[in-house]
mmCIF file of N, CA and C in Angstrom:
data_model
loop_
_atom_site.group_PDB
_atom_site.id
_atom_site.type_symbol
_atom_site.label_atom_id
_atom_site.label_comp_id
_atom_site.label_asym_id
_atom_site.label_seq_id
_atom_site.Cartn_x
_atom_site.Cartn_y
_atom_site.Cartn_z
ATOM 1 N N MET A 1 -48.416 -36.990 91.375
ATOM 2 C CA MET A 1 -48.265 -35.715 90.686
ATOM 3 C C MET A 1 -49.002 -35.765 89.353
ATOM 4 N N LYS A 2 -49.531 -34.633 88.996
ATOM 5 C CA LYS A 2 -50.278 -34.527 87.743
ATOM 6 C C LYS A 2 -49.308 -34.621 86.556
ATOM 7 N N PRO A 3 -49.625 -35.474 85.562
ATOM 8 C CA PRO A 3 -48.754 -35.535 84.387
ATOM 9 C C PRO A 3 -48.796 -34.223 83.614
ATOM 10 N N GLY A 4 -47.711 -33.901 82.980
ATOM 11 C CA GLY A 4 -47.609 -32.679 82.184
ATOM 12 C C GLY A 4 -46.262 -32.027 82.397
ATOM 13 N N ARG A 5 -45.895 -31.191 81.482
ATOM 14 C CA ARG A 5 -44.593 -30.527 81.557
ATOM 15 C C ARG A 5 -44.624 -29.345 82.524
ATOM 16 N N ARG A 6 -43.467 -29.095 83.077
ATOM 17 C CA ARG A 6 -43.205 -27.895 83.854
ATOM 18 C C ARG A 6 -41.978 -27.251 83.206
ATOM 19 N N ILE A 7 -41.790 -25.956 83.382
ATOM 20 C CA ILE A 7 -40.644 -25.263 82.800
ATOM 21 C C ILE A 7 -39.973 -24.433 83.885
ATOM 22 N N ALA A 8 -38.649 -24.277 83.767
ATOM 23 C CA ALA A 8 -37.905 -23.472 84.738
ATOM 24 C C ALA A 8 -36.900 -22.594 84.016
ATOM 25 N N PHE A 9 -36.606 -21.462 84.649
ATOM 26 C CA PHE A 9 -35.639 -20.516 84.111
ATOM 27 C C PHE A 9 -34.626 -20.140 85.181
ATOM 28 N N ASP A 10 -33.364 -20.007 84.750
ATOM 29 C CA ASP A 10 -32.309 -19.425 85.565
ATOM 30 C C ASP A 10 -31.945 -18.108 84.877
ATOM 31 N N PHE A 11 -32.459 -17.007 85.421
ATOM 32 C CA PHE A 11 -32.320 -15.693 84.800
ATOM 33 C C PHE A 11 -30.906 -15.163 84.971
ATOM 34 N N GLY A 12 -30.324 -14.706 83.867
ATOM 35 C CA GLY A 12 -29.018 -14.064 83.900
ATOM 36 C C GLY A 12 -29.030 -12.822 83.036
ATOM 37 N N ASP A 13 -28.073 -11.950 83.249
ATOM 38 C CA ASP A 13 -28.018 -10.699 82.495
ATOM 39 C C ASP A 13 -27.777 -10.934 81.005
ATOM 40 N N VAL A 14 -27.041 -11.997 80.660
ATOM 41 C CA VAL A 14 -26.702 -12.285 79.267
ATOM 42 C C VAL A 14 -27.502 -13.465 78.727
ATOM 43 N N ARG A 15 -27.604 -14.529 79.532
ATOM 44 C CA ARG A 15 -28.291 -15.751 79.110
ATOM 45 C C ARG A 15 -29.331 -16.141 80.144
ATOM 46 N N ILE A 16 -30.372 -16.832 79.677
ATOM 47 C CA ILE A 16 -31.390 -17.381 80.571
ATOM 48 C C ILE A 16 -31.402 -18.884 80.363
ATOM 49 N N GLY A 17 -31.025 -19.609 81.406
ATOM 50 C CA GLY A 17 -31.046 -21.063 81.329
ATOM 51 C C GLY A 17 -32.476 -21.561 81.334
ATOM 52 N N VAL A 18 -32.715 -22.648 80.599
ATOM 53 C CA VAL A 18 -34.062 -23.197 80.460
ATOM 54 C C VAL A 18 -34.020 -24.697 80.707
ATOM 55 N N ALA A 19 -35.018 -25.192 81.428
ATOM 56 C CA ALA A 19 -35.185 -26.636 81.623
ATOM 57 C C ALA A 19 -36.674 -26.947 81.599
ATOM 58 N N VAL A 20 -37.015 -28.141 81.154
ATOM 59 C CA VAL A 20 -38.403 -28.611 81.160
ATOM 60 C C VAL A 20 -38.424 -30.025 81.717
ATOM 61 N N THR A 21 -39.599 -30.446 82.141
ATOM 62 C CA THR A 21 -39.742 -31.840 82.545
ATOM 63 C C THR A 21 -40.172 -32.667 81.340
ATOM 64 N N ASP A 22 -40.057 -33.974 81.501
ATOM 65 C CA ASP A 22 -40.646 -34.878 80.524
ATOM 66 C C ASP A 22 -42.166 -34.781 80.666
ATOM 67 N N LEU A 23 -42.893 -35.466 79.798
ATOM 68 C CA LEU A 23 -44.363 -35.381 79.820
ATOM 69 C C LEU A 23 -44.977 -35.895 81.115
ATOM 70 N N SER A 24 -44.275 -36.814 81.789
ATOM 71 C CA SER A 24 -44.804 -37.340 83.048
ATOM 72 C C SER A 24 -44.572 -36.375 84.208
ATOM 73 N N GLY A 25 -43.728 -35.372 84.005
ATOM 74 C CA GLY A 25 -43.454 -34.403 85.061
ATOM 75 C C GLY A 25 -42.494 -34.912 86.109
ATOM 76 N N ILE A 26 -41.674 -35.892 85.746
ATOM 77 C CA ILE A 26 -40.770 -36.498 86.722
ATOM 78 C C ILE A 26 -39.326 -36.048 86.535
ATOM 79 N N LEU A 27 -38.838 -36.035 85.299
ATOM 80 C CA LEU A 27 -37.438 -35.720 85.029
ATOM 81 C C LEU A 27 -37.273 -34.279 84.571
ATOM 82 N N ALA A 28 -36.293 -33.578 85.135
ATOM 83 C CA ALA A 28 -35.954 -32.218 84.704
ATOM 84 C C ALA A 28 -34.845 -32.309 83.661
ATOM 85 N N LEU A 29 -35.098 -31.749 82.493
ATOM 86 C CA LEU A 29 -34.173 -31.846 81.370
ATOM 87 C C LEU A 29 -33.709 -30.461 80.936
ATOM 88 N N PRO A 30 -32.385 -30.197 80.974
ATOM 89 C CA PRO A 30 -31.908 -28.887 80.524
ATOM 90 C C PRO A 30 -32.081 -28.733 79.013
ATOM 91 N N LEU A 31 -32.447 -27.530 78.582
ATOM 92 C CA LEU A 31 -32.531 -27.171 77.164
ATOM 93 C C LEU A 31 -31.437 -26.154 76.867
ATOM 94 N N ASP A 32 -31.336 -25.721 75.617
ATOM 95 C CA ASP A 32 -30.420 -24.635 75.290
ATOM 96 C C ASP A 32 -30.876 -23.362 75.996
ATOM 97 N N PHE A 33 -29.917 -22.514 76.347
ATOM 98 C CA PHE A 33 -30.263 -21.227 76.946
ATOM 99 C C PHE A 33 -30.899 -20.336 75.889
ATOM 100 N N ILE A 34 -31.579 -19.295 76.346
ATOM 101 C CA ILE A 34 -32.050 -18.262 75.424
ATOM 102 C C ILE A 34 -31.318 -16.964 75.774
ATOM 103 N N PRO A 35 -30.957 -16.179 74.760
ATOM 104 C CA PRO A 35 -30.276 -14.912 75.049
ATOM 105 C C PRO A 35 -31.222 -13.946 75.757
ATOM 106 N N ASN A 36 -30.684 -13.205 76.692
ATOM 107 C CA ASN A 36 -31.474 -12.184 77.380
ATOM 108 C C ASN A 36 -31.329 -10.875 76.606
ATOM 109 N N SER A 37 -32.095 -10.770 75.530
ATOM 110 C CA SER A 37 -32.045 -9.564 74.700
ATOM 111 C C SER A 37 -33.450 -8.981 74.600
ATOM 112 N N GLU A 38 -33.544 -7.676 74.791
ATOM 113 C CA GLU A 38 -34.856 -7.015 74.790
ATOM 114 C C GLU A 38 -35.637 -7.259 73.512
ATOM 115 N N GLU A 39 -34.937 -7.291 72.372
ATOM 116 C CA GLU A 39 -35.646 -7.389 71.101
ATOM 117 C C GLU A 39 -36.227 -8.769 70.828
ATOM 118 N N ASN A 40 -35.671 -9.840 71.398
ATOM 119 C CA ASN A 40 -36.148 -11.189 71.078
ATOM 120 C C ASN A 40 -36.720 -11.969 72.250
ATOM 121 N N LEU A 41 -36.568 -11.471 73.463
ATOM 122 C CA LEU A 41 -36.931 -12.271 74.631
ATOM 123 C C LEU A 41 -38.407 -12.665 74.637
ATOM 124 N N SER A 42 -39.294 -11.749 74.377
ATOM 125 C CA SER A 42 -40.726 -12.078 74.383
ATOM 126 C C SER A 42 -41.058 -13.145 73.347
ATOM 127 N N ASN A 43 -40.465 -13.034 72.154
ATOM 128 C CA ASN A 43 -40.704 -14.040 71.116
ATOM 129 C C ASN A 43 -40.139 -15.398 71.512
ATOM 130 N N ASP A 44 -38.926 -15.400 72.094
ATOM 131 C CA ASP A 44 -38.317 -16.663 72.531
ATOM 132 C C ASP A 44 -39.163 -17.327 73.614
ATOM 133 N N LEU A 45 -39.632 -16.536 74.575
ATOM 134 C CA LEU A 45 -40.469 -17.085 75.646
ATOM 135 C C LEU A 45 -41.789 -17.613 75.088
ATOM 136 N N SER A 46 -42.412 -16.841 74.217
ATOM 137 C CA SER A 46 -43.683 -17.275 73.621
ATOM 138 C C SER A 46 -43.521 -18.594 72.881
ATOM 139 N N ALA A 47 -42.414 -18.753 72.163
ATOM 140 C CA ALA A 47 -42.162 -19.997 71.430
ATOM 141 C C ALA A 47 -42.023 -21.175 72.391
ATOM 142 N N LEU A 48 -41.342 -20.968 73.525
ATOM 143 C CA LEU A 48 -41.201 -22.042 74.517
ATOM 144 C C LEU A 48 -42.559 -22.440 75.091
ATOM 145 N N TYR A 49 -43.377 -21.464 75.421
ATOM 146 C CA TYR A 49 -44.693 -21.767 76.000
ATOM 147 C C TYR A 49 -45.614 -22.427 74.984
ATOM 148 N N GLU A 50 -45.476 -22.027 73.727
ATOM 149 C CA GLU A 50 -46.289 -22.660 72.683
ATOM 150 C C GLU A 50 -45.867 -24.117 72.479
ATOM 151 N N GLU A 51 -44.555 -24.358 72.513
ATOM 152 C CA GLU A 51 -44.058 -25.724 72.289
ATOM 153 C C GLU A 51 -44.343 -26.652 73.462
ATOM 154 N N TYR A 52 -44.133 -26.185 74.695
ATOM 155 C CA TYR A 52 -44.200 -27.076 75.856
ATOM 156 C C TYR A 52 -45.497 -26.978 76.650
ATOM 157 N N ASN A 53 -46.211 -25.883 76.563
ATOM 158 C CA ASN A 53 -47.479 -25.707 77.281
ATOM 159 C C ASN A 53 -47.387 -26.211 78.732
ATOM 160 N N PRO A 54 -46.495 -25.619 79.534
ATOM 161 C CA PRO A 54 -46.256 -26.142 80.879
ATOM 162 C C PRO A 54 -47.405 -25.891 81.855
ATOM 163 N N LEU A 55 -47.509 -26.793 82.841
ATOM 164 C CA LEU A 55 -48.500 -26.643 83.909
ATOM 165 C C LEU A 55 -48.148 -25.473 84.821
ATOM 166 N N TYR A 56 -46.850 -25.253 85.027
ATOM 167 C CA TYR A 56 -46.391 -24.104 85.801
ATOM 168 C C TYR A 56 -44.967 -23.750 85.410
ATOM 169 N N THR A 57 -44.545 -22.583 85.884
ATOM 170 C CA THR A 57 -43.201 -22.072 85.648
ATOM 171 C C THR A 57 -42.498 -21.916 86.987
ATOM 172 N N ALA A 58 -41.244 -22.360 87.044
ATOM 173 C CA ALA A 58 -40.389 -22.144 88.209
ATOM 174 C C ALA A 58 -39.255 -21.221 87.771
ATOM 175 N N ILE A 59 -39.067 -20.142 88.496
ATOM 176 C CA ILE A 59 -37.998 -19.193 88.185
ATOM 177 C C ILE A 59 -37.085 -19.109 89.398
ATOM 178 N N GLY A 60 -35.794 -19.292 89.156
ATOM 179 C CA GLY A 60 -34.832 -19.188 90.247
ATOM 180 C C GLY A 60 -34.822 -17.787 90.822
ATOM 181 N N PHE A 61 -34.973 -17.698 92.142
ATOM 182 C CA PHE A 61 -35.012 -16.407 92.819
ATOM 183 C C PHE A 61 -33.753 -16.265 93.658
ATOM 184 N N PRO A 62 -32.912 -15.264 93.337
ATOM 185 C CA PRO A 62 -31.626 -15.128 94.015
ATOM 186 C C PRO A 62 -31.760 -14.531 95.415
ATOM 187 N N LEU A 63 -31.298 -15.273 96.373
ATOM 188 C CA LEU A 63 -31.274 -14.830 97.761
ATOM 189 C C LEU A 63 -29.843 -14.911 98.271
ATOM 190 N N HIS A 64 -29.523 -14.067 99.244
ATOM 191 C CA HIS A 64 -28.248 -14.206 99.940
ATOM 192 C C HIS A 64 -28.323 -15.456 100.812
ATOM 193 N N LEU A 65 -27.178 -15.954 101.234
ATOM 194 C CA LEU A 65 -27.173 -17.130 102.106
ATOM 195 C C LEU A 65 -27.978 -16.892 103.373
ATOM 196 N N SER A 66 -28.110 -15.627 103.774
ATOM 197 C CA SER A 66 -28.902 -15.280 104.959
ATOM 198 C C SER A 66 -30.403 -15.451 104.714
ATOM 199 N N GLY A 67 -30.795 -15.567 103.437
ATOM 200 C CA GLY A 67 -32.212 -15.680 103.090
ATOM 201 C C GLY A 67 -32.826 -14.371 102.637
ATOM 202 N N ASN A 68 -32.072 -13.276 102.731
ATOM 203 C CA ASN A 68 -32.568 -11.974 102.283
ATOM 204 C C ASN A 68 -32.464 -11.850 100.766
ATOM 205 N N ALA A 69 -33.331 -11.022 100.183
ATOM 206 C CA ALA A 69 -33.299 -10.786 98.743
ATOM 207 C C ALA A 69 -31.959 -10.173 98.345
ATOM 208 N N SER A 70 -31.492 -10.518 97.154
ATOM 209 C CA SER A 70 -30.227 -9.987 96.653
ATOM 210 C C SER A 70 -30.491 -8.809 95.715
ATOM 211 N N GLU A 71 -29.411 -8.201 95.239
ATOM 212 C CA GLU A 71 -29.533 -7.084 94.310
ATOM 213 C C GLU A 71 -30.239 -7.523 93.024
ATOM 214 N N LYS A 72 -30.045 -8.759 92.637
ATOM 215 C CA LYS A 72 -30.603 -9.273 91.387
ATOM 216 C C LYS A 72 -32.082 -9.665 91.521
ATOM 217 N N SER A 73 -32.595 -9.709 92.728
ATOM 218 C CA SER A 73 -33.985 -10.133 92.946
ATOM 219 C C SER A 73 -34.986 -9.261 92.194
ATOM 220 N N LEU A 74 -34.734 -7.957 92.108
ATOM 221 C CA LEU A 74 -35.643 -7.055 91.399
ATOM 222 C C LEU A 74 -35.693 -7.391 89.909
ATOM 223 N N SER A 75 -34.528 -7.670 89.311
ATOM 224 C CA SER A 75 -34.482 -8.053 87.893
ATOM 225 C C SER A 75 -35.261 -9.336 87.649
ATOM 226 N N VAL A 76 -35.139 -10.285 88.568
ATOM 227 C CA VAL A 76 -35.859 -11.553 88.423
ATOM 228 C C VAL A 76 -37.360 -11.324 88.572
ATOM 229 N N SER A 77 -37.761 -10.454 89.477
ATOM 230 C CA SER A 77 -39.186 -10.136 89.632
ATOM 231 C C SER A 77 -39.746 -9.500 88.360
ATOM 232 N N LYS A 78 -38.962 -8.629 87.727
ATOM 233 C CA LYS A 78 -39.395 -8.021 86.461
ATOM 234 C C LYS A 78 -39.515 -9.084 85.371
ATOM 235 N N PHE A 79 -38.572 -10.036 85.358
ATOM 236 C CA PHE A 79 -38.639 -11.135 84.392
ATOM 237 C C PHE A 79 -39.891 -11.977 84.645
ATOM 238 N N ALA A 80 -40.187 -12.264 85.904
ATOM 239 C CA ALA A 80 -41.395 -13.033 86.240
ATOM 240 C C ALA A 80 -42.642 -12.299 85.763
ATOM 241 N N GLU A 81 -42.648 -10.984 85.892
ATOM 242 C CA GLU A 81 -43.776 -10.185 85.397
ATOM 243 C C GLU A 81 -43.904 -10.322 83.886
ATOM 244 N N GLN A 82 -42.775 -10.316 83.188
ATOM 245 C CA GLN A 82 -42.795 -10.487 81.731
ATOM 246 C C GLN A 82 -43.340 -11.869 81.363
ATOM 247 N N VAL A 83 -42.920 -12.896 82.084
ATOM 248 C CA VAL A 83 -43.418 -14.254 81.838
ATOM 249 C C VAL A 83 -44.924 -14.306 82.083
ATOM 250 N N SER A 84 -45.393 -13.603 83.110
ATOM 251 C CA SER A 84 -46.825 -13.633 83.439
ATOM 252 C C SER A 84 -47.689 -13.021 82.331
ATOM 253 N N GLN A 85 -47.084 -12.215 81.468
ATOM 254 C CA GLN A 85 -47.818 -11.651 80.333
ATOM 255 C C GLN A 85 -47.980 -12.671 79.203
ATOM 256 N N ILE A 86 -47.214 -13.764 79.272
ATOM 257 C CA ILE A 86 -47.210 -14.777 78.212
ATOM 258 C C ILE A 86 -48.028 -16.001 78.586
ATOM 259 N N THR A 87 -48.084 -16.321 79.879
ATOM 260 C CA THR A 87 -48.765 -17.544 80.309
ATOM 261 C C THR A 87 -49.762 -17.262 81.421
ATOM 262 N N GLN A 88 -50.812 -18.055 81.452
ATOM 263 C CA GLN A 88 -51.779 -17.997 82.547
ATOM 264 C C GLN A 88 -51.438 -19.018 83.625
ATOM 265 N N ALA A 89 -50.484 -19.905 83.333
ATOM 266 C CA ALA A 89 -50.088 -20.937 84.296
ATOM 267 C C ALA A 89 -49.398 -20.286 85.497
ATOM 268 N N PRO A 90 -49.496 -20.906 86.668
ATOM 269 C CA PRO A 90 -48.849 -20.348 87.860
ATOM 270 C C PRO A 90 -47.337 -20.200 87.678
ATOM 271 N N ILE A 91 -46.789 -19.196 88.335
ATOM 272 C CA ILE A 91 -45.350 -18.940 88.337
ATOM 273 C C ILE A 91 -44.894 -18.994 89.789
ATOM 274 N N TYR A 92 -43.812 -19.726 90.028
ATOM 275 C CA TYR A 92 -43.257 -19.856 91.373
ATOM 276 C C TYR A 92 -41.824 -19.349 91.376
ATOM 277 N N LEU A 93 -41.476 -18.591 92.401
ATOM 278 C CA LEU A 93 -40.109 -18.124 92.598
ATOM 279 C C LEU A 93 -39.423 -19.101 93.545
ATOM 280 N N ILE A 94 -38.416 -19.785 93.024
ATOM 281 C CA ILE A 94 -37.757 -20.868 93.748
ATOM 282 C C ILE A 94 -36.384 -20.408 94.225
ATOM 283 N N ASP A 95 -36.102 -20.605 95.489
ATOM 284 C CA ASP A 95 -34.799 -20.275 96.067
ATOM 285 C C ASP A 95 -33.707 -20.939 95.234
ATOM 286 N N GLU A 96 -32.823 -20.126 94.661
ATOM 287 C CA GLU A 96 -31.797 -20.681 93.782
ATOM 288 C C GLU A 96 -30.407 -20.694 94.412
ATOM 289 N N ARG A 97 -30.333 -20.490 95.715
ATOM 290 C CA ARG A 97 -29.019 -20.509 96.348
ATOM 291 C C ARG A 97 -28.303 -21.812 96.038
ATOM 292 N N LEU A 98 -27.092 -21.696 95.589
ATOM 293 C CA LEU A 98 -26.178 -22.807 95.318
ATOM 294 C C LEU A 98 -26.522 -23.628 94.078
ATOM 295 N N THR A 99 -27.510 -23.238 93.272
ATOM 296 C CA THR A 99 -27.813 -24.037 92.075
ATOM 297 C C THR A 99 -26.696 -23.942 91.041
ATOM 298 N N SER A 100 -26.079 -22.776 90.868
ATOM 299 C CA SER A 100 -24.974 -22.661 89.916
ATOM 300 C C SER A 100 -23.765 -23.441 90.402
ATOM 301 N N VAL A 101 -23.545 -23.447 91.716
ATOM 302 C CA VAL A 101 -22.457 -24.243 92.283
ATOM 303 C C VAL A 101 -22.693 -25.719 91.987
ATOM 304 N N SER A 102 -23.913 -26.175 92.196
ATOM 305 C CA SER A 102 -24.275 -27.563 91.914
ATOM 306 C C SER A 102 -24.111 -27.880 90.432
ATOM 307 N N ALA A 103 -24.533 -26.976 89.568
ATOM 308 C CA ALA A 103 -24.410 -27.188 88.122
ATOM 309 C C ALA A 103 -22.948 -27.266 87.706
ATOM 310 N N ASN A 104 -22.115 -26.379 88.251
ATOM 311 C CA ASN A 104 -20.680 -26.423 87.951
ATOM 312 C C ASN A 104 -20.070 -27.749 88.367
ATOM 313 N N ARG A 105 -20.421 -28.221 89.544
ATOM 314 C CA ARG A 105 -19.895 -29.490 90.042
ATOM 315 C C ARG A 105 -20.310 -30.642 89.129
ATOM 316 N N THR A 106 -21.580 -30.669 88.729
ATOM 317 C CA THR A 106 -22.077 -31.728 87.849
ATOM 318 C C THR A 106 -21.325 -31.736 86.527
ATOM 319 N N LEU A 107 -21.098 -30.564 85.959
ATOM 320 C CA LEU A 107 -20.388 -30.486 84.684
ATOM 321 C C LEU A 107 -18.920 -30.878 84.831
ATOM 322 N N ARG A 108 -18.285 -30.488 85.935
ATOM 323 C CA ARG A 108 -16.901 -30.906 86.186
ATOM 324 C C ARG A 108 -16.812 -32.418 86.314
ATOM 325 N N GLU A 109 -17.780 -33.009 87.040
ATOM 326 C CA GLU A 109 -17.794 -34.462 87.203
ATOM 327 C C GLU A 109 -18.006 -35.174 85.875
ATOM 328 N N ALA A 110 -18.650 -34.490 84.926
ATOM 329 C CA ALA A 110 -18.854 -35.061 83.592
ATOM 330 C C ALA A 110 -17.630 -34.852 82.701
ATOM 331 N N GLY A 111 -16.596 -34.200 83.245
ATOM 332 C CA GLY A 111 -15.359 -34.014 82.502
ATOM 333 C C GLY A 111 -15.322 -32.782 81.619
ATOM 334 N N LEU A 112 -16.242 -31.845 81.819
ATOM 335 C CA LEU A 112 -16.261 -30.624 81.019
ATOM 336 C C LEU A 112 -15.576 -29.496 81.778
ATOM 337 N N ASN A 113 -14.735 -28.730 81.076
ATOM 338 C CA ASN A 113 -14.083 -27.604 81.740
ATOM 339 C C ASN A 113 -14.973 -26.367 81.668
ATOM 340 N N SER A 114 -14.555 -25.296 82.334
ATOM 341 C CA SER A 114 -15.420 -24.118 82.439
ATOM 342 C C SER A 114 -15.657 -23.449 81.088
ATOM 343 N N LYS A 115 -14.670 -23.452 80.198
ATOM 344 C CA LYS A 115 -14.879 -22.842 78.879
ATOM 345 C C LYS A 115 -15.874 -23.653 78.065
ATOM 346 N N THR A 116 -15.749 -24.961 78.103
ATOM 347 C CA THR A 116 -16.658 -25.829 77.353
ATOM 348 C C THR A 116 -18.060 -25.757 77.924
ATOM 349 N N SER A 117 -18.156 -25.649 79.233
ATOM 350 C CA SER A 117 -19.460 -25.768 79.887
ATOM 351 C C SER A 117 -20.145 -24.436 80.174
ATOM 352 N N ARG A 118 -19.526 -23.320 79.808
ATOM 353 C CA ARG A 118 -20.097 -22.002 80.139
ATOM 354 C C ARG A 118 -21.559 -21.883 79.705
ATOM 355 N N ASN A 119 -21.866 -22.339 78.495
ATOM 356 C CA ASN A 119 -23.235 -22.229 77.994
ATOM 357 C C ASN A 119 -24.174 -23.244 78.626
ATOM 358 N N GLU A 120 -23.640 -24.351 79.121
ATOM 359 C CA GLU A 120 -24.480 -25.373 79.732
ATOM 360 C C GLU A 120 -24.838 -25.062 81.179
ATOM 361 N N ILE A 121 -24.016 -24.265 81.843
ATOM 362 C CA ILE A 121 -24.204 -24.012 83.273
ATOM 363 C C ILE A 121 -25.575 -23.416 83.565
ATOM 364 N N ASP A 122 -26.008 -22.450 82.763
ATOM 365 C CA ASP A 122 -27.283 -21.780 83.025
ATOM 366 C C ASP A 122 -28.459 -22.748 82.931
ATOM 367 N N SER A 123 -28.438 -23.615 81.926
ATOM 368 C CA SER A 123 -29.546 -24.564 81.786
ATOM 369 C C SER A 123 -29.458 -25.689 82.813
ATOM 370 N N MET A 124 -28.240 -26.061 83.211
ATOM 371 C CA MET A 124 -28.110 -27.038 84.300
ATOM 372 C C MET A 124 -28.637 -26.434 85.605
ATOM 373 N N ALA A 125 -28.376 -25.144 85.821
ATOM 374 C CA ALA A 125 -28.915 -24.468 87.004
ATOM 375 C C ALA A 125 -30.443 -24.423 86.929
ATOM 376 N N ALA A 126 -30.999 -24.187 85.729
ATOM 377 C CA ALA A 126 -32.460 -24.204 85.562
ATOM 378 C C ALA A 126 -33.016 -25.584 85.890
ATOM 379 N N ALA A 127 -32.290 -26.639 85.495
ATOM 380 C CA ALA A 127 -32.733 -28.003 85.818
ATOM 381 C C ALA A 127 -32.707 -28.229 87.329
ATOM 382 N N ALA A 128 -31.699 -27.679 88.019
ATOM 383 C CA ALA A 128 -31.639 -27.804 89.481
ATOM 384 C C ALA A 128 -32.796 -27.042 90.137
ATOM 385 N N ILE A 129 -33.139 -25.885 89.598
ATOM 386 C CA ILE A 129 -34.285 -25.113 90.095
ATOM 387 C C ILE A 129 -35.566 -25.913 89.898
ATOM 388 N N LEU A 130 -35.696 -26.530 88.732
ATOM 389 C CA LEU A 130 -36.887 -27.328 88.436
ATOM 390 C C LEU A 130 -36.972 -28.550 89.344
ATOM 391 N N GLU A 131 -35.842 -29.196 89.615
ATOM 392 C CA GLU A 131 -35.826 -30.333 90.549
ATOM 393 C C GLU A 131 -36.310 -29.897 91.931
ATOM 394 N N SER A 132 -35.876 -28.723 92.365
ATOM 395 C CA SER A 132 -36.317 -28.202 93.657
ATOM 396 C C SER A 132 -37.826 -27.987 93.667
ATOM 397 N N ALA A 133 -38.354 -27.405 92.588
ATOM 398 C CA ALA A 133 -39.805 -27.190 92.486
ATOM 399 C C ALA A 133 -40.550 -28.520 92.476
ATOM 400 N N LEU A 134 -40.023 -29.501 91.748
ATOM 401 C CA LEU A 134 -40.661 -30.822 91.695
ATOM 402 C C LEU A 134 -40.672 -31.481 93.068
ATOM 403 N N ASN A 135 -39.569 -31.350 93.808
ATOM 404 C CA ASN A 135 -39.521 -31.912 95.164
ATOM 405 C C ASN A 135 -40.560 -31.257 96.065
ATOM 406 N N GLN A 136 -40.699 -29.931 95.972
ATOM 407 C CA GLN A 136 -41.720 -29.233 96.757
ATOM 408 C C GLN A 136 -43.113 -29.695 96.353
ATOM 409 N N GLU A 137 -43.320 -29.888 95.056
ATOM 410 C CA GLU A 137 -44.621 -30.340 94.563
ATOM 411 C C GLU A 137 -44.946 -31.742 95.086
ATOM 412 N N ARG A 138 -43.948 -32.621 95.107
ATOM 413 C CA ARG A 138 -44.170 -33.986 95.605
ATOM 414 C C ARG A 138 -44.570 -33.978 97.079
ATOM 415 N N ILE A 139 -43.967 -33.095 97.847
ATOM 416 C CA ILE A 139 -44.206 -33.053 99.291
ATOM 417 C C ILE A 139 -45.486 -32.296 99.638
ATOM 418 N N GLN A 140 -45.710 -31.137 98.988
ATOM 419 C CA GLN A 140 -46.788 -30.228 99.384
ATOM 420 C C GLN A 140 -47.939 -30.137 98.391
ATOM 421 N N GLY A 141 -47.789 -30.743 97.225
ATOM 422 C CA GLY A 141 -48.823 -30.638 96.211
ATOM 423 C C GLY A 141 -48.586 -29.529 95.211
ATOM 424 N N GLU A 142 -47.744 -28.558 95.564
ATOM 425 C CA GLU A 142 -47.324 -27.494 94.651
ATOM 426 C C GLU A 142 -46.071 -26.842 95.225
ATOM 427 N N PRO A 143 -45.278 -26.178 94.367
ATOM 428 C CA PRO A 143 -44.097 -25.482 94.888
ATOM 429 C C PRO A 143 -44.484 -24.320 95.799
ATOM 430 N N MET A 144 -43.522 -23.859 96.583
ATOM 431 C CA MET A 144 -43.741 -22.708 97.459
ATOM 432 C C MET A 144 -43.512 -21.410 96.684
ATOM 433 N N ASN A 145 -43.914 -20.311 97.267
ATOM 434 C CA ASN A 145 -43.629 -18.951 96.794
ATOM 435 C C ASN A 145 -44.214 -18.640 95.422
ATOM 436 N N ARG A 146 -45.532 -18.689 95.345
ATOM 437 C CA ARG A 146 -46.213 -18.347 94.087
ATOM 438 C C ARG A 146 -46.080 -16.853 93.819
ATOM 439 N N PHE A 147 -45.720 -16.518 92.593
ATOM 440 C CA PHE A 147 -45.577 -15.127 92.161
ATOM 441 C C PHE A 147 -46.956 -14.565 91.853
ATOM 442 N N ASN A 148 -47.256 -13.416 92.421
ATOM 443 C CA ASN A 148 -48.569 -12.807 92.214
ATOM 444 C C ASN A 148 -48.503 -11.482 91.473
ATOM 445 N N GLY A 149 -47.346 -11.183 90.886
ATOM 446 C CA GLY A 149 -47.227 -9.933 90.110
ATOM 447 C C GLY A 149 -47.249 -8.797 91.008
#
């Protein structure tokens, strides 16, 4: 795999979880969430891209267990479009089914309760999305489902 950072987002109505890889592109590391607010979102995203300069972006794409798009899929597509205005790097929509469940389990196993971990869940879910993208990249050379606007 090519060395360099990758970034992932778990889009939510209130918070957007964020994760990045280390410089080698091997480990997915959760960061603090960013608020999903119209007035600051573009600036917050621009600051992340300026700081990390990722090779690509992975965005969790909500699907029903059946594999069909969910009600939230349109909001995520609009968010991906907003991200595409900030970066020229490829954007991939990654199936996010069960990532929040996995993040909750990981935090419970670490001894954190739901009130303590509420803010961490979104970024842990972003790290799970990024791990999925990294696994696809290891197998296929790049993640699946490139966003084309």
